[in-house]
Amino acid sequence: MLPRFEVVGRRRPIALVAATATLVDAREPEASYATPHPAPYAGVTAVPGPEAERVELELASGEVRLVGWYDAASGRLGLEVTTSGRTTKHASRRHGRAATKLQQLGLTLTGTHLTVLGREAGRWVARGRVDLAGRFDPRNEAWLAGLHSSHRGDVSRFSAGGFGQLGLRDIRWVTRADGTPYRDGAALLLTATSAGPGFFDTGHTSVWALDPASLTLEHRADLFFRRPDRPGVFGDHATHLVREGEEWLVATSTWGDFDGRRKDASVAVTVARSSADLLAGRHVLDTVHLDLPTTGLTSVGVWDPHLVRTPEGWLVAYVSAQRFFQFHPVLAEGPSLDRLTLRGAAPDRLATEGTTLLRLDEGWRLLASDGPDGRSGQRRRYPIFDLHLTEIGELDAPYPTNIPWPSLARQGDDWLMATFDGTAYGGDVVGYGSHGDVVLMRGVSP
């Protein structure tokens, strides 16, 4: 049905301030700039000057001040947070000292997480991080609209704007409603989770263009979401972007505030519609809940939506978790997205996600990814299911680390696959979640 695949390229775009969302790029002395943001995903960077003793970067709005600092004499970095007239200081004894001379200082706000980073020997390393939850709500749109970015100390260059990414994961092609890739000229478009300096609640959804010949990646857009059940703007991700007629249909997973430590922890899927140009700029989308059926299944959450409209109606592939984290693929169908019923499930799986619908000459198939924590015979492979969720084969392709998704696009008589791995970036303070490299594969003729 499908060829054997081999790896032909790897990419790792890294940016604390996204080039597509840069608001300030200055070489001036101490200054403050108005930098309103649509969502709590902001970055500021500075190059310490030759006379730098202490450099500070600040994000401030109202009574809230968020500061990242660097002391050149000691090589230490840290954070200060001021809310309601109270200032707290945060410095890591173990990780808070730069290993080499600092090339740049960085401060990022990603969801509720504030992180100070140093660029050392060409790589960004997180040296301190604090969760702002409980101090104030960074997702408040009025607070975000009043944000200012500033610097103090000897600085030779200062940049501020929307946070970019430390890595990319959850890669999925942008498609038309019939499942075919949506292209911009020759370029293929994809959505990804732009990984922040942490896991679920530091990532957000981004849109990229991939040149299928040169395999170069270009950042195009960032998408953020309002929820129907709570205030604020969230960096929800694991998204499928679908072109339906003259509108965009955006289905995403509510990972933006997930906390597995909560007894009521759950993940759901929302959907938004927009006539805006979601392939450029930064956008906040209003969503509604997408009711994905789990009839007869034990389910604490659903994620990884992939939508296709056939002549008979909609097919929606997704993942259901029996508990965190034990999960398996599910398929629903219905005449409309608000009238879906369960068609098939594979509850024997323990660690299978990345559900993706693909039209082959033989008909519709559901591809997925068996992670390393699956049962014997269901690990580190890409199973292929029919629409009853019976396994009928597997994709012959290298399996990187983590749980890479099988996103395939036909290129004439050839196939291109875009996925990701679990390569970490940013040091021990970041921990799990900064993955990964973008892994690109091509089909190989027999």
CSV table of C-alpha atoms in Angstrom, one decimal:
chain,number,residue,atom,x,y,z
A,1,MET,CA,0.0,0.0,0.0
A,2,LEU,CA,2.8,2.4,1.0
A,3,PRO,CA,6.5,2.5,0.2
A,4,ARG,CA,9.3,2.1,2.7
A,5,PHE,CA,10.5,5.4,4.2
A,6,GLU,CA,13.9,6.7,5.0
A,7,VAL,CA,15.1,9.8,6.8
A,8,VAL,CA,16.2,12.6,4.5
A,9,GLY,CA,16.5,15.6,6.8
A,10,ARG,CA,16.2,17.0,10.3
A,11,ARG,CA,15.3,20.5,11.3
A,12,ARG,CA,15.3,22.4,14.7
A,13,PRO,CA,14.0,26.0,14.5
A,14,ILE,CA,14.7,27.7,17.8
A,15,ALA,CA,13.7,31.3,18.7
A,16,LEU,CA,12.8,33.0,22.0
A,17,VAL,CA,11.4,35.8,19.9
A,18,ALA,CA,9.7,34.7,16.7
A,19,ALA,CA,10.8,36.5,13.6
A,20,THR,CA,7.1,36.7,12.5
A,21,ALA,CA,6.1,38.3,15.8
A,22,THR,CA,9.0,40.7,16.5
A,23,LEU,CA,7.8,44.0,18.0
A,24,VAL,CA,11.1,45.5,19.0
A,25,ASP,CA,14.6,45.2,17.5
A,26,ALA,CA,16.7,48.0,18.9
A,27,ARG,CA,20.2,49.1,19.7
A,28,GLU,CA,19.3,51.9,22.1
A,29,PRO,CA,20.2,52.5,25.8
A,30,GLU,CA,17.8,51.8,28.6
A,31,ALA,CA,14.3,52.0,27.2
A,32,SER,CA,10.7,50.7,27.6
A,33,TYR,CA,8.5,49.7,24.7
A,34,ALA,CA,4.8,49.0,24.5
A,35,THR,CA,4.5,45.3,23.5
A,36,PRO,CA,0.9,44.2,23.7
A,37,HIS,CA,0.3,40.5,23.2
A,38,PRO,CA,-2.8,38.5,22.2
A,39,ALA,CA,-1.8,35.6,24.5
A,40,PRO,CA,0.7,34.9,27.3
A,41,TYR,CA,3.5,33.9,25.0
A,42,ALA,CA,6.2,36.6,25.0
A,43,GLY,CA,9.9,36.7,24.8
A,44,VAL,CA,12.6,39.4,25.3
A,45,THR,CA,16.3,39.0,24.6
A,46,ALA,CA,19.4,41.2,25.0
A,47,VAL,CA,23.1,41.1,24.1
A,48,PRO,CA,25.1,42.2,27.2
A,49,GLY,CA,27.4,45.1,26.3
A,50,PRO,CA,31.2,45.1,27.1
A,51,GLU,CA,30.7,47.1,30.3
A,52,ALA,CA,27.7,45.0,31.5
A,53,GLU,CA,27.8,44.3,35.3
A,54,ARG,CA,24.1,43.5,35.8
A,55,VAL,CA,21.5,43.2,33.0
A,56,GLU,CA,17.8,43.0,33.6
A,57,LEU,CA,14.9,42.2,31.2
A,58,GLU,CA,11.4,43.0,32.2
A,59,LEU,CA,7.8,42.3,31.2
A,60,ALA,CA,5.4,44.6,33.0
A,61,SER,CA,1.7,45.5,33.0
A,62,GLY,CA,-0.3,47.3,35.7
A,63,GLU,CA,1.2,46.4,39.1
A,64,VAL,CA,2.9,43.2,37.8
A,65,ARG,CA,6.6,43.2,37.1
A,66,LEU,CA,8.4,40.1,35.7
A,67,VAL,CA,12.2,40.4,35.7
A,68,GLY,CA,15.0,38.2,34.5
A,69,TRP,CA,18.5,39.2,35.5
A,70,TYR,CA,22.2,38.3,34.9
A,71,ASP,CA,25.1,39.2,37.1
A,72,ALA,CA,28.3,39.3,35.0
A,73,ALA,CA,30.7,39.0,37.9
A,74,SER,CA,29.2,35.8,39.4
A,75,GLY,CA,27.7,34.4,36.2
A,76,ARG,CA,24.4,33.9,38.0
A,77,LEU,CA,20.9,34.3,36.6
A,78,GLY,CA,17.6,34.6,38.4
A,79,LEU,CA,14.1,36.0,38.4
A,80,GLU,CA,12.1,38.5,40.4
A,81,VAL,CA,8.3,38.6,40.4
A,82,THR,CA,6.3,41.6,41.7
A,83,THR,CA,2.5,41.3,42.2
A,84,SER,CA,0.2,43.2,44.6
A,85,GLY,CA,3.2,45.1,46.0
A,86,ARG,CA,5.0,41.9,47.0
A,87,THR,CA,8.3,40.9,45.3
A,88,THR,CA,9.8,37.4,45.4
A,89,LYS,CA,13.2,36.4,44.2
A,90,HIS,CA,13.9,33.1,42.5
A,91,ALA,CA,17.3,31.7,41.8
A,92,SER,CA,18.4,28.1,41.3
A,93,ARG,CA,21.3,27.0,43.4
A,94,ARG,CA,22.1,24.0,41.2
A,95,HIS,CA,21.4,25.4,37.7
A,96,GLY,CA,21.5,29.2,38.1
A,97,ARG,CA,25.0,29.8,37.0
A,98,ALA,CA,26.1,30.1,33.3
A,99,ALA,CA,28.6,27.5,32.3
A,100,THR,CA,30.4,29.9,29.9
A,101,LYS,CA,30.4,33.7,29.1
A,102,LEU,CA,26.9,34.8,28.3
A,103,GLN,CA,26.2,35.7,24.7
A,104,GLN,CA,22.6,36.7,25.2
A,105,LEU,CA,20.1,37.0,28.1
A,106,GLY,CA,16.5,35.8,27.5
A,107,LEU,CA,13.2,36.1,29.4
A,108,THR,CA,10.1,34.2,28.3
A,109,LEU,CA,6.5,34.1,29.4
A,110,THR,CA,4.8,30.9,28.2
A,111,GLY,CA,1.4,30.3,29.7
A,112,THR,CA,1.9,30.8,33.5
A,113,HIS,CA,5.6,30.0,33.4
A,114,LEU,CA,8.3,32.7,33.6
A,115,THR,CA,11.8,31.5,32.5
A,116,VAL,CA,15.2,33.2,32.4
A,117,LEU,CA,17.7,31.7,29.9
A,118,GLY,CA,21.3,32.4,28.8
A,119,ARG,CA,22.7,31.8,25.4
A,120,GLU,CA,26.0,29.9,26.1
A,121,ALA,CA,28.3,28.6,23.4
A,122,GLY,CA,25.6,29.1,20.8
A,123,ARG,CA,22.8,27.3,22.7
A,124,TRP,CA,20.0,28.6,24.9
A,125,VAL,CA,20.0,27.1,28.4
A,126,ALA,CA,17.3,27.8,31.0
A,127,ARG,CA,18.7,28.9,34.3
A,128,GLY,CA,15.6,29.5,36.3
A,129,ARG,CA,11.8,29.0,36.0
A,130,VAL,CA,8.8,29.9,38.2
A,131,ASP,CA,5.1,29.1,37.8
A,132,LEU,CA,3.1,32.3,38.3
A,133,ALA,CA,-0.2,30.4,38.9
A,134,GLY,CA,-1.7,31.6,42.2
A,135,ARG,CA,0.1,35.0,41.9
A,136,PHE,CA,-2.0,36.5,39.1
A,137,ASP,CA,-3.5,35.3,35.8
A,138,PRO,CA,-1.2,35.9,32.8
A,139,ARG,CA,-4.0,34.8,30.5
A,140,ASN,CA,-6.1,37.9,31.2
A,141,GLU,CA,-6.5,39.8,27.9
A,142,ALA,CA,-6.6,43.3,29.5
A,143,TRP,CA,-3.3,42.6,31.3
A,144,LEU,CA,-1.7,41.3,28.1
A,145,ALA,CA,-2.9,44.4,26.2
A,146,GLY,CA,-0.9,46.6,28.6
A,147,LEU,CA,2.4,44.7,28.5
A,148,HIS,CA,5.6,46.7,28.2
A,149,SER,CA,9.1,45.2,27.6
A,150,SER,CA,12.2,46.9,28.9
A,151,HIS,CA,15.9,46.4,29.7
A,152,ARG,CA,18.4,47.8,32.2
A,153,GLY,CA,22.2,47.7,32.2
A,154,ASP,CA,24.7,47.8,29.4
A,155,VAL,CA,23.0,46.2,26.4
A,156,SER,CA,24.1,46.4,22.8
A,157,ARG,CA,20.9,44.9,21.2
A,158,PHE,CA,17.4,44.3,22.5
A,159,SER,CA,14.6,42.3,21.0
A,160,ALA,CA,11.0,41.7,22.1
A,161,GLY,CA,7.9,40.0,20.7
A,162,GLY,CA,6.0,36.8,20.6
A,163,PHE,CA,7.6,33.7,21.9
A,164,GLY,CA,8.8,31.3,19.2
A,165,GLN,CA,9.8,27.7,20.2
A,166,LEU,CA,12.5,25.5,21.6
A,167,GLY,CA,11.4,22.6,19.4
A,168,LEU,CA,8.4,21.3,17.5
A,169,ARG,CA,6.2,18.3,18.1
A,170,ASP,CA,2.6,17.0,17.2
A,171,ILE,CA,3.3,17.7,13.5
A,172,ARG,CA,0.2,17.5,11.3
A,173,TRP,CA,-0.4,18.6,7.7
A,174,VAL,CA,-2.8,21.3,7.0
A,175,THR,CA,-5.5,19.8,4.9
A,176,ARG,CA,-8.6,20.5,2.9
A,177,ALA,CA,-11.8,19.0,4.3
A,178,ASP,CA,-11.5,16.0,1.9
A,179,GLY,CA,-8.2,15.1,3.5
A,180,THR,CA,-5.8,16.3,0.8
A,181,PRO,CA,-2.9,18.6,1.8
A,182,TYR,CA,-3.6,22.3,1.6
A,183,ARG,CA,-0.7,23.9,-0.3
A,184,ASP,CA,0.6,27.5,-0.7
A,185,GLY,CA,2.0,27.2,-4.2
A,186,ALA,CA,4.5,24.3,-4.0
A,187,ALA,CA,4.8,24.6,-0.2
A,188,LEU,CA,3.1,22.1,2.1
A,189,LEU,CA,1.7,23.6,5.2
A,190,LEU,CA,1.7,22.0,8.7
A,191,THR,CA,0.7,22.7,12.2
A,192,ALA,CA,2.9,21.9,15.2
A,193,THR,CA,3.1,22.4,18.9
A,194,SER,CA,5.7,25.0,19.5
A,195,ALA,CA,7.5,23.7,22.6
A,196,GLY,CA,8.2,26.0,25.4
A,197,PRO,CA,10.6,25.6,28.4
A,198,GLY,CA,8.4,22.9,30.1
A,199,PHE,CA,5.7,20.6,29.0
A,200,PHE,CA,2.0,20.8,28.3
A,201,ASP,CA,1.2,24.3,29.6
A,202,THR,CA,4.2,26.0,28.0
A,203,GLY,CA,3.5,25.0,24.4
A,204,HIS,CA,1.2,26.6,21.8
A,205,THR,CA,0.0,25.9,18.2
A,206,SER,CA,2.0,27.3,15.3
A,207,VAL,CA,1.7,27.1,11.5
A,208,TRP,CA,4.7,26.4,9.2
A,209,ALA,CA,5.4,26.0,5.5
A,210,LEU,CA,7.7,23.2,4.2
A,211,ASP,CA,9.4,23.3,0.8
A,212,PRO,CA,9.1,19.7,-0.4
A,213,ALA,CA,12.2,20.1,-2.6
A,214,SER,CA,14.7,21.8,-0.2
A,215,LEU,CA,13.0,20.7,3.0
A,216,THR,CA,13.3,24.1,4.5
A,217,LEU,CA,10.8,25.2,7.2
A,218,GLU,CA,9.3,28.7,7.4
A,219,HIS,CA,7.3,29.9,10.4
A,220,ARG,CA,4.1,31.5,9.3
A,221,ALA,CA,1.6,31.9,12.2
A,222,ASP,CA,0.7,31.2,15.8
A,223,LEU,CA,-2.8,30.3,17.0
A,224,PHE,CA,-4.3,30.8,20.5
A,225,PHE,CA,-7.7,29.9,21.8
A,226,ARG,CA,-10.5,31.2,24.0
A,227,ARG,CA,-12.4,28.4,25.8
A,228,PRO,CA,-16.2,28.3,26.1
A,229,ASP,CA,-16.1,27.4,29.8
A,230,ARG,CA,-13.5,29.8,31.3
A,231,PRO,CA,-11.9,33.2,30.7
A,232,GLY,CA,-8.6,34.0,29.2
A,233,VAL,CA,-6.5,33.0,26.2
A,234,PHE,CA,-4.8,29.5,26.1
A,235,GLY,CA,-1.9,28.0,24.2
A,236,ASP,CA,-3.9,24.8,23.4
A,237,HIS,CA,-2.2,22.5,20.9
A,238,ALA,CA,-2.1,19.2,19.1
A,239,THR,CA,-4.1,20.8,16.4
A,240,HIS,CA,-5.6,20.0,13.0
A,241,LEU,CA,-6.1,23.0,10.7
A,242,VAL,CA,-8.7,22.3,7.9
A,243,ARG,CA,-9.8,24.4,5.0
A,244,GLU,CA,-13.5,23.9,4.5
A,245,GLY,CA,-14.9,26.1,1.6
A,246,GLU,CA,-13.9,29.7,2.4
A,247,GLU,CA,-13.4,29.1,6.1
A,248,TRP,CA,-10.8,27.5,8.4
A,249,LEU,CA,-11.9,24.8,10.7
A,250,VAL,CA,-9.5,24.4,13.7
A,251,ALA,CA,-9.7,21.4,16.0
A,252,THR,CA,-7.4,21.4,19.0
A,253,SER,CA,-6.7,19.7,22.3
A,254,THR,CA,-7.0,21.6,25.5
A,255,TRP,CA,-3.5,20.9,26.8
A,256,GLY,CA,-2.8,24.6,27.5
A,257,ASP,CA,-3.6,24.3,31.2
A,258,PHE,CA,-3.3,20.6,31.8
A,259,ASP,CA,-2.1,19.5,35.2
A,260,GLY,CA,-1.9,15.8,35.8
A,261,ARG,CA,-1.6,16.3,39.5
A,262,ARG,CA,-5.2,17.4,39.8
A,263,LYS,CA,-7.7,14.7,40.7
A,264,ASP,CA,-10.1,16.0,38.1
A,265,ALA,CA,-7.4,16.4,35.3
A,266,SER,CA,-8.8,16.0,31.9
A,267,VAL,CA,-8.3,17.0,28.2
A,268,ALA,CA,-11.0,17.8,25.7
A,269,VAL,CA,-11.2,18.9,22.1
A,270,THR,CA,-12.5,22.2,20.9
A,271,VAL,CA,-13.3,23.5,17.4
A,272,ALA,CA,-13.2,27.0,16.0
A,273,ARG,CA,-14.2,28.5,12.7
A,274,SER,CA,-12.5,31.5,11.1
A,275,SER,CA,-12.5,33.4,7.8
A,276,ALA,CA,-9.3,35.2,8.8
A,277,ASP,CA,-5.9,34.4,7.2
A,278,LEU,CA,-4.7,31.9,9.7
A,279,LEU,CA,-1.5,31.3,7.6
A,280,ALA,CA,0.1,34.6,8.7
A,281,GLY,CA,0.3,36.5,12.0
A,282,ARG,CA,-1.0,35.8,15.5
A,283,HIS,CA,-4.6,34.9,16.1
A,284,VAL,CA,-7.0,34.3,19.0
A,285,LEU,CA,-9.9,32.0,18.1
A,286,ASP,CA,-13.2,31.5,19.9
A,287,THR,CA,-13.9,27.8,20.3
A,288,VAL,CA,-16.8,25.5,21.2
A,289,HIS,CA,-16.6,22.1,22.7
A,290,LEU,CA,-16.4,19.2,20.2
A,291,ASP,CA,-18.3,16.3,21.7
A,292,LEU,CA,-16.2,13.2,20.7
A,293,PRO,CA,-18.1,10.0,21.7
A,294,THR,CA,-16.5,7.5,24.1
A,295,THR,CA,-19.6,5.3,24.4
A,296,GLY,CA,-18.7,2.0,26.2
A,297,LEU,CA,-15.2,3.2,26.9
A,298,THR,CA,-13.6,4.2,30.1
A,299,SER,CA,-12.3,7.7,29.3
A,300,VAL,CA,-10.8,10.6,31.3
A,301,GLY,CA,-9.9,12.7,28.3
A,302,VAL,CA,-9.6,12.9,24.5
A,303,TRP,CA,-7.0,14.5,22.2
A,304,ASP,CA,-5.2,14.5,18.8
A,305,PRO,CA,-8.2,15.2,16.6
A,306,HIS,CA,-8.0,14.6,12.8
A,307,LEU,CA,-11.0,15.5,10.7
A,308,VAL,CA,-12.1,14.4,7.2
A,309,ARG,CA,-15.3,15.1,5.4
A,310,THR,CA,-16.4,12.3,3.0
A,311,PRO,CA,-19.5,12.1,0.8
A,312,GLU,CA,-21.2,10.2,3.6
A,313,GLY,CA,-20.3,12.7,6.3
A,314,TRP,CA,-17.5,13.4,8.8
A,315,LEU,CA,-14.8,11.0,10.0
A,316,VAL,CA,-13.0,12.1,13.2
A,317,ALA,CA,-10.0,10.2,14.5
A,318,TYR,CA,-8.8,10.9,18.1
A,319,VAL,CA,-7.2,9.4,21.2
A,320,SER,CA,-9.1,8.4,24.4
A,321,ALA,CA,-7.3,7.9,27.7
A,322,GLN,CA,-8.5,5.2,30.1
A,323,ARG,CA,-6.3,7.0,32.7
A,324,PHE,CA,-3.3,9.3,32.5
A,325,PHE,CA,-1.3,8.1,30.8
A,326,GLN,CA,-2.8,5.0,29.2
A,327,PHE,CA,-4.4,5.8,25.8
A,328,HIS,CA,-5.6,4.3,22.5
A,329,PRO,CA,-7.1,5.4,19.1
A,330,VAL,CA,-10.8,6.0,18.5
A,331,LEU,CA,-12.8,6.8,15.3
A,332,ALA,CA,-16.2,8.5,15.2
A,333,GLU,CA,-18.5,9.3,12.2
A,334,GLY,CA,-21.6,11.4,11.6
A,335,PRO,CA,-23.4,13.6,9.2
A,336,SER,CA,-22.2,16.7,11.0
A,337,LEU,CA,-19.6,17.4,13.7
A,338,ASP,CA,-22.3,17.8,16.3
A,339,ARG,CA,-23.9,14.5,15.5
A,340,LEU,CA,-21.0,12.0,15.9
A,341,THR,CA,-21.2,8.4,17.0
A,342,LEU,CA,-18.5,5.9,17.8
A,343,ARG,CA,-17.5,3.8,14.9
A,344,GLY,CA,-14.4,1.9,16.3
A,345,ALA,CA,-11.8,1.8,19.0
A,346,ALA,CA,-8.7,-0.1,19.9
A,347,PRO,CA,-8.8,-0.2,23.7
A,348,ASP,CA,-6.2,-3.0,23.9
A,349,ARG,CA,-3.6,-0.3,23.2
A,350,LEU,CA,-1.8,1.3,26.1
A,351,ALA,CA,0.3,4.1,24.5
A,352,THR,CA,-1.0,4.7,20.9
A,353,GLU,CA,-1.7,8.3,19.7
A,354,GLY,CA,-1.1,10.6,16.7
A,355,THR,CA,-4.3,9.3,15.0
A,356,THR,CA,-4.3,10.3,11.3
A,357,LEU,CA,-6.8,9.5,8.6
A,358,LEU,CA,-5.2,8.9,5.1
A,359,ARG,CA,-6.9,8.1,1.8
A,360,LEU,CA,-5.2,5.3,-0.1
A,361,ASP,CA,-6.2,3.6,-3.3
A,362,GLU,CA,-7.7,0.9,-1.1
A,363,GLY,CA,-9.8,3.4,0.8
A,364,TRP,CA,-9.6,5.3,4.0
A,365,ARG,CA,-7.1,4.1,6.6
A,366,LEU,CA,-6.3,5.3,10.1
A,367,LEU,CA,-2.6,5.6,10.9
A,368,ALA,CA,-1.2,5.9,14.5
A,369,SER,CA,1.9,5.6,16.5
A,370,ASP,CA,2.6,2.9,19.1
A,371,GLY,CA,4.8,4.4,21.8
A,372,PRO,CA,7.6,2.7,23.7
A,373,ASP,CA,5.3,2.0,26.7
A,374,GLY,CA,2.8,-0.1,24.7
A,375,ARG,CA,2.3,-3.9,25.1
A,376,SER,CA,4.7,-6.4,23.5
A,377,GLY,CA,4.2,-6.2,19.8
A,378,GLN,CA,2.7,-2.7,20.1
A,379,ARG,CA,5.8,-0.7,20.7
A,380,ARG,CA,7.8,1.8,18.5
A,381,ARG,CA,5.9,1.2,15.3
A,382,TYR,CA,3.2,2.8,13.1
A,383,PRO,CA,0.1,0.6,12.9
A,384,ILE,CA,-2.4,0.9,10.1
A,385,PHE,CA,-6.1,0.3,10.9
A,386,ASP,CA,-9.2,0.0,8.8
A,387,LEU,CA,-12.2,2.0,9.8
A,388,HIS,CA,-13.4,-0.5,12.4
A,389,LEU,CA,-10.0,0.0,14.1
A,390,THR,CA,-8.8,-3.5,13.2
A,391,GLU,CA,-5.0,-3.5,12.5
A,392,ILE,CA,-4.3,-4.5,9.0
A,393,GLY,CA,-0.6,-3.6,8.6
A,394,GLU,CA,2.1,-1.2,9.6
A,395,LEU,CA,4.1,1.6,8.1
A,396,ASP,CA,7.7,0.7,7.1
A,397,ALA,CA,9.5,3.7,8.4
A,398,PRO,CA,12.1,4.6,11.0
A,399,TYR,CA,10.7,5.2,14.5
A,400,PRO,CA,12.4,8.1,16.3
A,401,THR,CA,12.3,8.6,20.0
A,402,ASN,CA,9.1,9.7,21.9
A,403,ILE,CA,5.8,9.0,20.1
A,404,PRO,CA,6.2,10.4,16.5
A,405,TRP,CA,3.1,11.0,14.5
A,406,PRO,CA,2.7,9.5,11.0
A,407,SER,CA,1.9,12.5,8.8
A,408,LEU,CA,2.1,11.5,5.1
A,409,ALA,CA,1.6,13.6,2.0
A,410,ARG,CA,1.6,12.3,-1.6
A,411,GLN,CA,4.0,14.1,-3.9
A,412,GLY,CA,3.0,12.9,-7.4
A,413,ASP,CA,4.1,9.3,-7.4
A,414,ASP,CA,6.2,9.8,-4.2
A,415,TRP,CA,5.4,10.2,-0.6
A,416,LEU,CA,6.8,12.6,2.0
A,417,MET,CA,6.5,12.1,5.8
A,418,ALA,CA,6.9,14.7,8.4
A,419,THR,CA,7.3,13.8,12.1
A,420,PHE,CA,9.3,14.6,15.2
A,421,ASP,CA,11.4,13.0,17.9
A,422,GLY,CA,12.0,13.5,21.6
A,423,THR,CA,15.3,15.3,21.5
A,424,ALA,CA,15.4,17.7,24.4
A,425,TYR,CA,16.7,21.3,24.4
A,426,GLY,CA,17.3,24.0,27.0
A,427,GLY,CA,18.9,22.1,29.9
A,428,ASP,CA,17.7,20.5,33.1
A,429,VAL,CA,15.5,23.3,34.2
A,430,VAL,CA,13.3,22.8,31.2
A,431,GLY,CA,12.9,19.1,31.8
A,432,TYR,CA,10.6,17.0,29.6
A,433,GLY,CA,8.6,18.7,26.9
A,434,SER,CA,11.0,20.7,24.7
A,435,HIS,CA,11.1,18.0,22.1
A,436,GLY,CA,11.8,17.9,19.3
A,437,ASP,CA,13.7,17.8,16.1
A,438,VAL,CA,11.5,17.8,12.9
A,439,VAL,CA,12.3,14.5,11.2
A,440,LEU,CA,11.6,14.3,7.4
A,441,MET,CA,11.3,11.1,5.4
A,442,ARG,CA,10.7,10.2,1.8
A,443,GLY,CA,9.3,7.0,0.3
A,444,VAL,CA,11.9,4.7,-1.3
A,445,SER,CA,11.2,2.8,-4.5
A,446,PRO,CA,11.5,-1.0,-4.2
